[in-house]
């Protein structure tokens, strides 16, 4: 049952990405390109996504646990440290270079599987590098 | 279609949060799905969510054309992928976890991360344009 709920959520998420055009690296880069033919779509996508999610947070505060019976497993919200800042900056640079973040990259396995493979392989390598680096500290 | 697609993304986040008590953060779930996550969270949940992403994309592609234009350079894709993989793990999130789930939660951490990765994205594309790499 938990797996089915997660599969449903992932499918809705992937459909939202494809419907909004956010699976297209050229459109992401067009949003980030303030000095070119600027494409504001990503801002509308974010606005549309934040609304149901904000409602979900309001409901979450009134629930003792999730509908599955699981306790809420949520990260803290306040601590701002160097890894957060450096990680976000590195991610933003990669996002700008390629026009892809993790969700659209994975959804592209169905839309442009061969084109996205180098990015996905490198992304996994980056995740692995971080794991090794964190283990060595 | 941007706003409508966004609503679906937010709905998916709401299903994860209220249904399973989890954040719909793709970078964290992807790492968990391939066995490289942090913490002890369920791998089955992560795998199922990650499998859904291409499934949802394919469903949309059945009913309407989805335009995809990739950068022509493989070097660009590899460098971008390395930075996205390492950066999202170091910074504990990406556009979905920090951007959608964190901003709507008014999380100071996520607002900071989102401001920084947006600024870095704008600056990177501007720099590439200035250098004639676009």
Short mmCIF file of N, CA, C and O in Angstrom, two decimals, chain A residues 67-124:
data_model
loop_
_atom_site.label_atom_id
_atom_site.label_comp_id
_atom_site.label_asym_id
_atom_site.label_seq_id
_atom_site.Cartn_x
_atom_site.Cartn_y
_atom_site.Cartn_z
N UNK A 67 -1.58 9.42 6.95
CA UNK A 67 -2.72 8.53 6.73
C UNK A 67 -2.29 7.06 6.70
O UNK A 67 -3.08 6.17 7.03
N UNK A 68 -1.04 6.80 6.31
CA UNK A 68 -0.54 5.42 6.29
C UNK A 68 -0.32 4.88 7.70
O UNK A 68 -0.09 3.68 7.88
N UNK A 69 -0.37 5.77 8.71
CA UNK A 69 -0.08 5.36 10.08
C UNK A 69 1.36 5.66 10.48
O UNK A 69 1.72 5.58 11.66
N UNK A 70 2.20 6.03 9.49
CA UNK A 70 3.60 6.36 9.77
C UNK A 70 3.70 7.69 10.51
O UNK A 70 2.88 8.59 10.28
N UNK A 71 4.70 7.81 11.36
CA UNK A 71 5.00 9.11 11.97
C UNK A 71 5.56 10.02 10.87
O UNK A 71 6.12 9.54 9.89
N UNK A 72 5.36 11.33 11.02
CA UNK A 72 5.94 12.26 10.05
C UNK A 72 7.46 12.25 10.20
O UNK A 72 7.98 12.43 11.31
N UNK A 73 8.16 12.01 9.10
CA UNK A 73 9.63 12.01 9.11
C UNK A 73 10.09 13.26 8.35
O UNK A 73 10.28 13.22 7.14
N UNK A 74 10.22 14.38 9.08
CA UNK A 74 10.46 15.66 8.41
C UNK A 74 11.77 16.29 8.87
O UNK A 74 12.13 16.21 10.05
N UNK A 75 12.48 16.93 7.92
CA UNK A 75 13.74 17.60 8.28
C UNK A 75 13.48 18.86 9.09
O UNK A 75 12.38 19.42 9.05
N UNK A 76 14.48 19.33 9.81
CA UNK A 76 14.39 20.60 10.53
C UNK A 76 14.33 21.76 9.55
O UNK A 76 14.64 21.60 8.38
N UNK A 77 13.89 22.92 10.02
CA UNK A 77 13.67 24.03 9.09
C UNK A 77 14.58 25.23 9.34
O UNK A 77 14.62 26.15 8.53
N UNK A 78 15.33 25.27 10.44
CA UNK A 78 15.96 26.53 10.80
C UNK A 78 17.48 26.58 10.56
O UNK A 78 18.01 27.63 10.26
N UNK A 79 18.17 25.46 10.73
CA UNK A 79 19.63 25.49 10.73
C UNK A 79 20.19 25.83 9.35
O UNK A 79 19.98 25.12 8.37
N UNK A 80 20.89 26.94 9.27
CA UNK A 80 21.51 27.35 8.00
C UNK A 80 23.01 27.27 8.19
O UNK A 80 23.59 27.98 9.01
N UNK A 81 23.66 26.35 7.45
CA UNK A 81 25.10 26.16 7.63
C UNK A 81 25.82 26.16 6.28
O UNK A 81 25.21 26.31 5.23
N UNK A 82 27.13 25.98 6.35
CA UNK A 82 27.94 26.06 5.12
C UNK A 82 27.59 24.96 4.11
O UNK A 82 27.47 25.24 2.92
N UNK A 83 27.40 23.69 4.55
CA UNK A 83 27.03 22.68 3.55
C UNK A 83 25.76 23.03 2.79
O UNK A 83 25.66 22.83 1.57
N UNK A 84 24.76 23.56 3.50
CA UNK A 84 23.51 23.95 2.83
C UNK A 84 23.79 24.99 1.74
O UNK A 84 23.35 24.86 0.59
N UNK A 85 24.58 26.01 2.11
CA UNK A 85 24.83 27.11 1.17
C UNK A 85 25.71 26.66 0.00
O UNK A 85 25.39 26.93 -1.16
N UNK A 86 26.80 25.96 0.31
CA UNK A 86 27.71 25.52 -0.76
C UNK A 86 27.01 24.52 -1.68
O UNK A 86 27.12 24.58 -2.91
N UNK A 87 26.26 23.59 -1.07
CA UNK A 87 25.54 22.60 -1.86
C UNK A 87 24.53 23.26 -2.79
O UNK A 87 24.43 22.90 -3.97
N UNK A 88 23.79 24.23 -2.27
CA UNK A 88 22.78 24.91 -3.09
C UNK A 88 23.45 25.66 -4.25
O UNK A 88 22.96 25.65 -5.38
N UNK A 89 24.61 26.29 -3.97
CA UNK A 89 25.32 27.02 -5.03
C UNK A 89 25.82 26.07 -6.11
O UNK A 89 25.66 26.33 -7.31
N UNK A 90 26.42 24.95 -5.69
CA UNK A 90 26.92 23.97 -6.68
C UNK A 90 25.76 23.42 -7.51
O UNK A 90 25.86 23.30 -8.74
N UNK A 91 24.67 23.09 -6.83
CA UNK A 91 23.49 22.60 -7.55
C UNK A 91 23.00 23.63 -8.56
O UNK A 91 22.73 23.31 -9.73
N UNK A 92 22.94 24.89 -8.14
CA UNK A 92 22.45 25.95 -9.04
C UNK A 92 23.33 26.11 -10.27
O UNK A 92 22.83 26.34 -11.37
N UNK A 93 24.64 25.97 -10.08
CA UNK A 93 25.56 26.07 -11.23
C UNK A 93 25.29 24.92 -12.20
O UNK A 93 25.16 25.13 -13.42
N UNK A 94 25.17 23.70 -11.68
CA UNK A 94 24.90 22.55 -12.53
C UNK A 94 23.55 22.66 -13.24
O UNK A 94 23.42 22.31 -14.42
N UNK A 95 22.57 23.17 -12.51
CA UNK A 95 21.22 23.40 -13.05
C UNK A 95 21.27 24.38 -14.21
O UNK A 95 20.65 24.17 -15.26
N UNK A 96 22.05 25.45 -14.04
CA UNK A 96 22.18 26.45 -15.09
C UNK A 96 22.93 25.92 -16.30
O UNK A 96 22.58 26.21 -17.44
N UNK A 97 23.97 25.13 -16.05
CA UNK A 97 24.78 24.59 -17.15
C UNK A 97 23.94 23.67 -18.03
O UNK A 97 23.92 23.80 -19.26
N UNK A 98 23.24 22.71 -17.41
CA UNK A 98 22.58 21.66 -18.18
C UNK A 98 21.08 21.91 -18.39
O UNK A 98 20.47 21.35 -19.30
N UNK A 99 20.46 22.72 -17.52
CA UNK A 99 19.01 22.93 -17.62
C UNK A 99 18.21 21.77 -17.06
O UNK A 99 17.06 21.58 -17.42
N UNK A 100 18.85 21.01 -16.16
CA UNK A 100 18.17 19.84 -15.59
C UNK A 100 18.38 19.80 -14.09
O UNK A 100 19.48 20.03 -13.60
N UNK A 101 17.32 19.47 -13.35
CA UNK A 101 17.45 19.13 -11.94
C UNK A 101 16.98 17.67 -11.80
O UNK A 101 16.56 17.06 -12.78
N UNK A 102 17.08 17.07 -10.62
CA UNK A 102 16.85 15.62 -10.53
C UNK A 102 15.49 15.13 -11.03
O UNK A 102 15.42 14.12 -11.75
N UNK A 103 14.39 15.81 -10.70
CA UNK A 103 13.06 15.32 -11.11
C UNK A 103 12.91 15.22 -12.62
O UNK A 103 12.60 14.16 -13.17
N UNK A 104 13.11 16.34 -13.33
CA UNK A 104 13.00 16.29 -14.80
C UNK A 104 14.00 15.31 -15.43
O UNK A 104 13.67 14.66 -16.43
N UNK A 105 15.20 15.21 -14.86
CA UNK A 105 16.19 14.28 -15.43
C UNK A 105 15.65 12.86 -15.38
O UNK A 105 15.73 12.11 -16.37
N UNK A 106 15.07 12.47 -14.24
CA UNK A 106 14.56 11.09 -14.12
C UNK A 106 13.31 10.89 -14.98
O UNK A 106 13.16 9.86 -15.63
N UNK A 107 12.43 11.90 -15.02
CA UNK A 107 11.23 11.80 -15.87
C UNK A 107 11.62 11.64 -17.34
O UNK A 107 10.92 10.99 -18.12
N UNK A 108 12.76 12.22 -17.73
CA UNK A 108 13.21 12.12 -19.12
C UNK A 108 13.62 10.71 -19.52
O UNK A 108 13.84 10.45 -20.71
N UNK A 109 13.73 9.80 -18.57
CA UNK A 109 13.98 8.40 -18.93
C UNK A 109 12.88 7.88 -19.86
O UNK A 109 13.10 6.95 -20.64
N UNK A 110 11.69 8.50 -19.76
CA UNK A 110 10.59 8.08 -20.65
C UNK A 110 10.48 8.96 -21.88
O UNK A 110 9.83 8.58 -22.84
N UNK A 111 11.08 10.15 -21.85
CA UNK A 111 10.84 11.12 -22.93
C UNK A 111 12.04 11.26 -23.86
O UNK A 111 11.88 11.44 -25.07
N UNK A 112 13.24 11.22 -23.29
CA UNK A 112 14.47 11.34 -24.09
C UNK A 112 15.54 10.46 -23.45
O UNK A 112 16.55 10.95 -22.96
N UNK A 113 15.31 9.13 -23.41
CA UNK A 113 16.15 8.25 -22.60
C UNK A 113 17.64 8.29 -22.97
O UNK A 113 18.49 8.28 -22.08
N UNK A 114 17.96 8.35 -24.25
CA UNK A 114 19.37 8.32 -24.62
C UNK A 114 20.04 9.65 -24.33
O UNK A 114 21.17 9.71 -23.85
N UNK A 115 19.32 10.75 -24.62
CA UNK A 115 19.90 12.08 -24.39
C UNK A 115 20.19 12.32 -22.92
O UNK A 115 21.17 12.99 -22.57
N UNK A 116 19.35 11.78 -22.02
CA UNK A 116 19.50 12.10 -20.59
C UNK A 116 20.51 11.20 -19.89
O UNK A 116 20.96 11.50 -18.77
N UNK A 117 20.90 10.10 -20.53
CA UNK A 117 21.79 9.14 -19.86
C UNK A 117 23.11 9.73 -19.35
O UNK A 117 23.48 9.46 -18.21
N UNK A 118 23.83 10.54 -20.15
CA UNK A 118 25.10 11.09 -19.62
C UNK A 118 24.86 11.93 -18.37
O UNK A 118 25.64 11.85 -17.40
N UNK A 119 23.77 12.70 -18.36
CA UNK A 119 23.47 13.53 -17.19
C UNK A 119 23.18 12.65 -15.98
O UNK A 119 23.71 12.87 -14.89
N UNK A 120 22.33 11.63 -16.17
CA UNK A 120 21.93 10.78 -15.04
C UNK A 120 23.12 9.99 -14.49
O UNK A 120 23.28 9.86 -13.27
N UNK A 121 23.97 9.48 -15.40
CA UNK A 121 25.15 8.75 -14.95
C UNK A 121 26.06 9.66 -14.12
O UNK A 121 26.55 9.28 -13.06
N UNK A 122 26.25 10.90 -14.60
CA UNK A 122 27.09 11.85 -13.87
C UNK A 122 26.44 12.25 -12.55
O UNK A 122 27.12 12.43 -11.54
N UNK A 123 25.11 12.38 -12.55
CA UNK A 123 24.40 12.75 -11.32
C UNK A 123 24.59 11.67 -10.25
O UNK A 123 24.85 11.96 -9.08
N UNK A 124 24.49 10.41 -10.68
CA UNK A 124 24.70 9.30 -9.73
C UNK A 124 26.15 9.31 -9.24
O UNK A 124 26.41 9.12 -8.05
#
